[in-house]
mmCIF file of C-alpha atoms in Angstrom:
data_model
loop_
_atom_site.group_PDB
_atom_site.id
_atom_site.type_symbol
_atom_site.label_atom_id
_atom_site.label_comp_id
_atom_site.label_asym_id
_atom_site.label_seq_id
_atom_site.Cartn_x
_atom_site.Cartn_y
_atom_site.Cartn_z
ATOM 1 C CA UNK K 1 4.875 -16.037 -11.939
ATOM 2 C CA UNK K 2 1.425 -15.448 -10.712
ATOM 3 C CA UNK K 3 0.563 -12.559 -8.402
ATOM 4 C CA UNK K 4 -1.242 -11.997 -5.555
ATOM 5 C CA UNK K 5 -4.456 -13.023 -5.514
ATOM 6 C CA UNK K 6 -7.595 -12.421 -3.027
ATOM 7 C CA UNK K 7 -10.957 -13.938 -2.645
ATOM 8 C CA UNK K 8 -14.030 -13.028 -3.202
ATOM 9 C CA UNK K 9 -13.763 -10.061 -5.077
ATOM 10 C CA UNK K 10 -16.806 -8.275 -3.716
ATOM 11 C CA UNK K 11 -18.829 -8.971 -0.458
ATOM 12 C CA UNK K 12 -21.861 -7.567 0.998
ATOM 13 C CA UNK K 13 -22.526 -8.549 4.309
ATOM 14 C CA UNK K 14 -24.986 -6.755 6.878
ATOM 15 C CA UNK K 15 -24.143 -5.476 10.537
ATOM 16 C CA UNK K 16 -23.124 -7.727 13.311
ATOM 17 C CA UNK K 17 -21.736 -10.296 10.795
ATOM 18 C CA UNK K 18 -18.512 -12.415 10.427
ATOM 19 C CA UNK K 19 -16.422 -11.928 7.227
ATOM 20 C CA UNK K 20 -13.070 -14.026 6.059
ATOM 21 C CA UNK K 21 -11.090 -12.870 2.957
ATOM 22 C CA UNK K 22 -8.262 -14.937 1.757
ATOM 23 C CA UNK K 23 -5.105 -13.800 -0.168
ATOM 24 C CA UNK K 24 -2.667 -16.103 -1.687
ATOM 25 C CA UNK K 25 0.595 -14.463 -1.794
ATOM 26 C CA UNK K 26 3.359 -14.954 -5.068
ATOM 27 C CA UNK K 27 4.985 -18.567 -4.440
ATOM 28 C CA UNK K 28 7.678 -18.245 -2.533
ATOM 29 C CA UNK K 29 6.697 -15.309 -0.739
ATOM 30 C CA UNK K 30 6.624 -15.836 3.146
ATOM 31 C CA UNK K 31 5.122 -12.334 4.442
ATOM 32 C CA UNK K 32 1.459 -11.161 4.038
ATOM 33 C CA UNK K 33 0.114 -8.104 5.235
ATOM 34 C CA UNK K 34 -3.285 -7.056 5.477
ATOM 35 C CA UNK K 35 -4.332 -3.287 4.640
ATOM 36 C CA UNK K 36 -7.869 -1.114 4.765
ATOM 37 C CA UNK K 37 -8.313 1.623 2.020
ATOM 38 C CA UNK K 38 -11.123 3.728 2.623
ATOM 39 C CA UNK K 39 -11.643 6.968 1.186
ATOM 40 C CA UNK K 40 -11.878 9.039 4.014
ATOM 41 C CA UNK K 41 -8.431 7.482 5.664
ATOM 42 C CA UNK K 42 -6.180 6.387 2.722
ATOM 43 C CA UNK K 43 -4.450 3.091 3.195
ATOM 44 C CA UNK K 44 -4.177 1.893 6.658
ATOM 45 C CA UNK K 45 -1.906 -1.061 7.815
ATOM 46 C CA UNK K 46 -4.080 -3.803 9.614
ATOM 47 C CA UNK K 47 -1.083 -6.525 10.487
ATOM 48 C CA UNK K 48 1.319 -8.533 8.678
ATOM 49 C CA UNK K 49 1.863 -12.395 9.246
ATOM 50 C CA UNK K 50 5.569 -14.166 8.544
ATOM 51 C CA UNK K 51 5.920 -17.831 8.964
ATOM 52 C CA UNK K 52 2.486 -18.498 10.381
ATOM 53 C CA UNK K 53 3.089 -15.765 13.509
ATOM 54 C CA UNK K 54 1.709 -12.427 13.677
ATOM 55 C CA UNK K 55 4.764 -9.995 13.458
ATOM 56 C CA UNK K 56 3.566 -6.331 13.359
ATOM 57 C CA UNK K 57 0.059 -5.296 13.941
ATOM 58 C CA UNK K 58 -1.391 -1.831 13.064
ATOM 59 C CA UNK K 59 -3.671 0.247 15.470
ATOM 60 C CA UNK K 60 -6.927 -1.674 14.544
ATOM 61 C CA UNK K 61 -9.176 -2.952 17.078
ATOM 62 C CA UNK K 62 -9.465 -6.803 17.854
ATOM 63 C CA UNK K 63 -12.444 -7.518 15.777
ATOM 64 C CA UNK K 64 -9.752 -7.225 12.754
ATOM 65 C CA UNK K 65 -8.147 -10.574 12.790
ATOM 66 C CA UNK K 66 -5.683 -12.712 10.901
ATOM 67 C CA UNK K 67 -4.096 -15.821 10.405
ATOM 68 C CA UNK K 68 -1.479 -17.453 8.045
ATOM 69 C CA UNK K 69 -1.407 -21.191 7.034
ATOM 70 C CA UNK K 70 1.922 -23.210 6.323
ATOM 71 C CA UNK K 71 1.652 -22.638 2.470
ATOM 72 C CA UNK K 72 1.577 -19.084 3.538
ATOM 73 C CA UNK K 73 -1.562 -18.266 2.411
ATOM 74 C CA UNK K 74 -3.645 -15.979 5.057
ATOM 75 C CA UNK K 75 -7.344 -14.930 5.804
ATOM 76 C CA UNK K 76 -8.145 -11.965 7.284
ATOM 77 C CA UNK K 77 -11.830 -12.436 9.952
ATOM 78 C CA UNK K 78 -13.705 -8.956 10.840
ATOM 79 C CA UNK K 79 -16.140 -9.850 13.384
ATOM 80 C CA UNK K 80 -19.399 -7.962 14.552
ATOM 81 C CA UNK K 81 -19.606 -5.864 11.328
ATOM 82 C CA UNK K 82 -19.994 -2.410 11.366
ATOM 83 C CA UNK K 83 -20.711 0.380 8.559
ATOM 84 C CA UNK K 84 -17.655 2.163 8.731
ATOM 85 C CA UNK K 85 -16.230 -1.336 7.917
ATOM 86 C CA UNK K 86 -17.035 -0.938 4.164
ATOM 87 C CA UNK K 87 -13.930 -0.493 2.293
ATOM 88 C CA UNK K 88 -11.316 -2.129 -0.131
ATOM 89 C CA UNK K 89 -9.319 -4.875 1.611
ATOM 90 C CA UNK K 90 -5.396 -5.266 0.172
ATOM 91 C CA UNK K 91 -3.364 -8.052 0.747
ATOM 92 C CA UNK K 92 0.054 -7.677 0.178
ATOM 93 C CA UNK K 93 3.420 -9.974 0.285
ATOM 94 C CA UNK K 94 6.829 -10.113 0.187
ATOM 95 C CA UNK K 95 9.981 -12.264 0.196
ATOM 96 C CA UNK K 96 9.762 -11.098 3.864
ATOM 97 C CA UNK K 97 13.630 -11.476 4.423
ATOM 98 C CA UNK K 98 13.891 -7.573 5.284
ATOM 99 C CA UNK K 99 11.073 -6.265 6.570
ATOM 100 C CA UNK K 100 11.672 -2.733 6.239
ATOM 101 C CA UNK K 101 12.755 -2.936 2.758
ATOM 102 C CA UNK K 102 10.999 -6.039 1.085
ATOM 103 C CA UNK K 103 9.323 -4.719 -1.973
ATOM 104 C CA UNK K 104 5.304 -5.430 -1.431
ATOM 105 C CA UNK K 105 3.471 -7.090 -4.010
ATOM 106 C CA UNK K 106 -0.670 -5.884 -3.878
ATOM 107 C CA UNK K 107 -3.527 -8.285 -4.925
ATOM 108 C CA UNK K 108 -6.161 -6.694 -6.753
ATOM 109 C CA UNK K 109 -8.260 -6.648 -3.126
ATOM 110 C CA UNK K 110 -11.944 -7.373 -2.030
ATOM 111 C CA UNK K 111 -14.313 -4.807 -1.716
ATOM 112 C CA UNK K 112 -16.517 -5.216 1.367
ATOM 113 C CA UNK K 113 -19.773 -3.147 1.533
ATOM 114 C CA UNK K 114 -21.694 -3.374 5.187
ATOM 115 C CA UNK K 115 -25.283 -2.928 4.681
ATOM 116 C CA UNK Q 1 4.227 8.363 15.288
ATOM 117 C CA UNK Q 2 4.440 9.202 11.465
ATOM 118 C CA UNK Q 3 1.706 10.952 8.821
ATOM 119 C CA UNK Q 4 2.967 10.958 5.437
ATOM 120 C CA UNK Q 5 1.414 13.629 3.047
ATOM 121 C CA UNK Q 6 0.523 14.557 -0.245
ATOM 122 C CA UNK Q 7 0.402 18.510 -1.254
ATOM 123 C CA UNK Q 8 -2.264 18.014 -4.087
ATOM 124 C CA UNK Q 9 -5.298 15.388 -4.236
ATOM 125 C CA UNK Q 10 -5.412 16.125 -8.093
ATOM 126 C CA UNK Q 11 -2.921 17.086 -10.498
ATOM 127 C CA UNK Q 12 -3.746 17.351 -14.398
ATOM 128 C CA UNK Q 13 -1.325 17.094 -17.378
ATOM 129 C CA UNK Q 14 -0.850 17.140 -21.105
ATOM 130 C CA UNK Q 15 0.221 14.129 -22.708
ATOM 131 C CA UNK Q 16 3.924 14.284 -22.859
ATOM 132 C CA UNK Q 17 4.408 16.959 -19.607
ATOM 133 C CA UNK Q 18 6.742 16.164 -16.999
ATOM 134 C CA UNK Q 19 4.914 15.598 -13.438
ATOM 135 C CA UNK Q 20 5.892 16.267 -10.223
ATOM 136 C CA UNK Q 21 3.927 14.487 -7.355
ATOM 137 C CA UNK Q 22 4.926 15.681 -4.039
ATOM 138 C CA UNK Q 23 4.969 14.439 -0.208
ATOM 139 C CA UNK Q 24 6.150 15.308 3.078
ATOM 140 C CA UNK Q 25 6.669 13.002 5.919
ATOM 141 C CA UNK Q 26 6.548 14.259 9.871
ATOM 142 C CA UNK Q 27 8.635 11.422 11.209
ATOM 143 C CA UNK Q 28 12.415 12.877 10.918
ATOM 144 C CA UNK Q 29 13.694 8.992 11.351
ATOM 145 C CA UNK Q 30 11.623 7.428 8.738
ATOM 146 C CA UNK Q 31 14.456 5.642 6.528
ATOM 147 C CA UNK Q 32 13.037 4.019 3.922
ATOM 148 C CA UNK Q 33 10.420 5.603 1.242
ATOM 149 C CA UNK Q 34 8.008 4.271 -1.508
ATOM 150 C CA UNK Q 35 6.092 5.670 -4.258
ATOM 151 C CA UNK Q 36 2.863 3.479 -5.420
ATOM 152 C CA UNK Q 37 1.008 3.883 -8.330
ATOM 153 C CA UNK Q 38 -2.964 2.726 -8.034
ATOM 154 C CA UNK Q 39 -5.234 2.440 -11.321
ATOM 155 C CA UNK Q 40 -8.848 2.125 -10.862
ATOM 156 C CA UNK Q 41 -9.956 -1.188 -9.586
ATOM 157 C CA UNK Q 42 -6.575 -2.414 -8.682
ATOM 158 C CA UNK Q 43 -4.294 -2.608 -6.036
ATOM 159 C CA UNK Q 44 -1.414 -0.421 -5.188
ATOM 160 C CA UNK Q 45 1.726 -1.230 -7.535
ATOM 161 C CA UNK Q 46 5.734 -0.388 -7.056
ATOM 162 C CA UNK Q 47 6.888 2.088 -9.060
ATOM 163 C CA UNK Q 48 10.095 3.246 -7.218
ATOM 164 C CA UNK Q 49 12.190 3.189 -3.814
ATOM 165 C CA UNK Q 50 14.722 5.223 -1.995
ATOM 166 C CA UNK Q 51 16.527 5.181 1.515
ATOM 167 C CA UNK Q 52 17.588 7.813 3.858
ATOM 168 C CA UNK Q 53 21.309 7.808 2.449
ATOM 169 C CA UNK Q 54 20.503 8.679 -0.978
ATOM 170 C CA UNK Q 55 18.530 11.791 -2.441
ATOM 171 C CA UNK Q 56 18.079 10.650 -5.936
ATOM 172 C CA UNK Q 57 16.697 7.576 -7.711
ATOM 173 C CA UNK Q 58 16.128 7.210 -10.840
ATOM 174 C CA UNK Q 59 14.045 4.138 -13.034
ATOM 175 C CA UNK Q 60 12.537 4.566 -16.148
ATOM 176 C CA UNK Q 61 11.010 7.636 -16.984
ATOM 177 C CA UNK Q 62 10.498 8.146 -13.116
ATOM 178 C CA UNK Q 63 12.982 9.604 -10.942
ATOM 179 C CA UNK Q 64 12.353 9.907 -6.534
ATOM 180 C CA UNK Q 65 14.039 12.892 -5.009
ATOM 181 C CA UNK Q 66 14.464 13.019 -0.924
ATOM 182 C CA UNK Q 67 15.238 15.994 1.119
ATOM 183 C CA UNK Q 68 15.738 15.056 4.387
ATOM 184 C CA UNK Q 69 16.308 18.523 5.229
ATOM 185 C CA UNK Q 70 12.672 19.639 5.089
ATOM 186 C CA UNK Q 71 11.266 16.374 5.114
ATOM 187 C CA UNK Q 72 9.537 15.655 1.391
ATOM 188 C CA UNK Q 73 9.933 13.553 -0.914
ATOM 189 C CA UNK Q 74 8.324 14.287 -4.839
ATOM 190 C CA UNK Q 75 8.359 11.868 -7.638
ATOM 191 C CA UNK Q 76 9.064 13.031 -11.133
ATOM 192 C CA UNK Q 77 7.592 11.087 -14.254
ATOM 193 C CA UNK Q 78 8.747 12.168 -17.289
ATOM 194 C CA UNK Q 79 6.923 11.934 -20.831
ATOM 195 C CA UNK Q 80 4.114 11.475 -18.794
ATOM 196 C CA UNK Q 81 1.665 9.139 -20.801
ATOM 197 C CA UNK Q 82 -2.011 8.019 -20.708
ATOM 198 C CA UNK Q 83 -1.264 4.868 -19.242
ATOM 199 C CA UNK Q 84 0.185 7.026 -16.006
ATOM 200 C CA UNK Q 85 -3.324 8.266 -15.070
ATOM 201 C CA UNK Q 86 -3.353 6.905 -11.589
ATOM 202 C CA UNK Q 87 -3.662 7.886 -8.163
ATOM 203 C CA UNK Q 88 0.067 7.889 -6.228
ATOM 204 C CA UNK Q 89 0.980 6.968 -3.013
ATOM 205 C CA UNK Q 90 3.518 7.699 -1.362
ATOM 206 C CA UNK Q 91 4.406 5.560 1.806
ATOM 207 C CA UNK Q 92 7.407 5.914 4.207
ATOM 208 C CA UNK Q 93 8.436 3.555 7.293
ATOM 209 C CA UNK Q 94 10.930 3.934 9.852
ATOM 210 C CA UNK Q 95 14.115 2.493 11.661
ATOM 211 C CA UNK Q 96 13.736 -1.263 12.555
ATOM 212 C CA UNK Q 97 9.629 -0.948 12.123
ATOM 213 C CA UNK Q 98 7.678 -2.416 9.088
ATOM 214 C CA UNK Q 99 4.458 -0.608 10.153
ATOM 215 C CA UNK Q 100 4.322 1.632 6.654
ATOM 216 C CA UNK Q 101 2.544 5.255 6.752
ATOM 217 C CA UNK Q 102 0.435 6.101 3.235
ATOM 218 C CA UNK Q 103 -0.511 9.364 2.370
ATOM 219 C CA UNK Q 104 -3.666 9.876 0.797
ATOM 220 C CA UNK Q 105 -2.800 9.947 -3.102
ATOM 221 C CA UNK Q 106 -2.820 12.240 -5.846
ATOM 222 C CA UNK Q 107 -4.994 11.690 -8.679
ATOM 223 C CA UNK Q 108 -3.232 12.147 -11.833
ATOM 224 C CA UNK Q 109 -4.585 12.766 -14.625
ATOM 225 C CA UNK Q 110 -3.223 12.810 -18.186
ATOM 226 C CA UNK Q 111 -5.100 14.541 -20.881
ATOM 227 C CA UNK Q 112 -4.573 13.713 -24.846
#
């Protein structure tokens, strides 16, 4: 079974830009959530999708966006760029049956850099 | 809200030493805890899981121990290998809510 993957790999972008990333969870999967490692904050929970609907967000503010598609994949927007954006994005998903104890799956992420 | 913890950013180890990773949680009803492993240029994997009602866990050649009492958790790898060098995570959530809390990591690092 293939696992999670995410696209592009690597991005540079400069301030005040747009960015998507895409994930495509493990088939038959239904949950994705989105997560920012940096290494000044560790791994920090963006939001998590299930069956095309936002279910739980983290505390990020609304320039962090997300959507999921029917096939479940997702894509993740950050709007307005900003330095402190620059970090490894993580997609991860799940059988999303149990949220609190659905084993998550990580892609290998994308690593933005804001110039 | 919850901060999960780890005691040591780095810890170092012979080939074949036993290592103990530790981590505390804040959030007296997180239920449900999660130990990651993360090798360089990958994302986080699964190594091991354990709820509130239990205070032991064992897999293979790692073993999760919980005390609620004082609010840590520490995973135990034994044999350790050069394939474990890693950074570990350890990430806890509570009740009803998804929203999972990662500590930082802990480097380890196996030497030869």
């Amino acid at each position: 079974k293939a696992g999670v993957t995410q696209t592009p790999r690597y991005l540079i972008k400069t301030r005040g830009q747009q960015v998507t990333l895409s994930c495509s969870p493990i088939s038959g999967h239904r949950s994705v959530s989105w997560y920012q490692q940096t290494p000044g904050q560790g791994l920090q929970f963006l939001f998590e999708y299930f069956s095309e609907t936002q279910r739980n967000k983290g505390n990020f503010p609304g320039r962090f966006s997300g959507r999921q598609f029917s096939n479940s994949r997702s894509e993740m927007n950050v709007s307005t760029l900003e330095l402190g954006d620059s970090a490894l994005y993580l997609c991860a998903s799940s059988r999303g049956r149990q949220i609190s104890t659905d084993t998550q799956y990580f892609g290998p992420g994308t690593r933005l850099t804001v110039l | 809200g919850e901060s999960v913890g780890l005691h040591l950013p780095t810890l170092s180890v012979q080939e074949g030493d036993n290592s103990i990773i530790n981590c505390a949680y804040s959030n007296s009803a997180s239920d449900y805890f999660i130990w990651y492993k993360q090798e360089s240029g990958k994302g986080p994997q699964f190594i091991i899981d354990i709820r509130s009602n239990m205070d032991k866990r064992q897999g293979q050649r790692v073993t999760v121990l919980l005390n609620k009492t004082v609010k840590h958790l520490s995973l135990q790898i034994a044999a350790t290998q050069p394939g474990d060098s890693a950074v570990y995570f350890c990430a806890g959530s509570s009740g009803g809510s998804y929203i999972p809390t990662f500590g930082r990591g802990t480097s380890l690092i196996v030497h030869p």
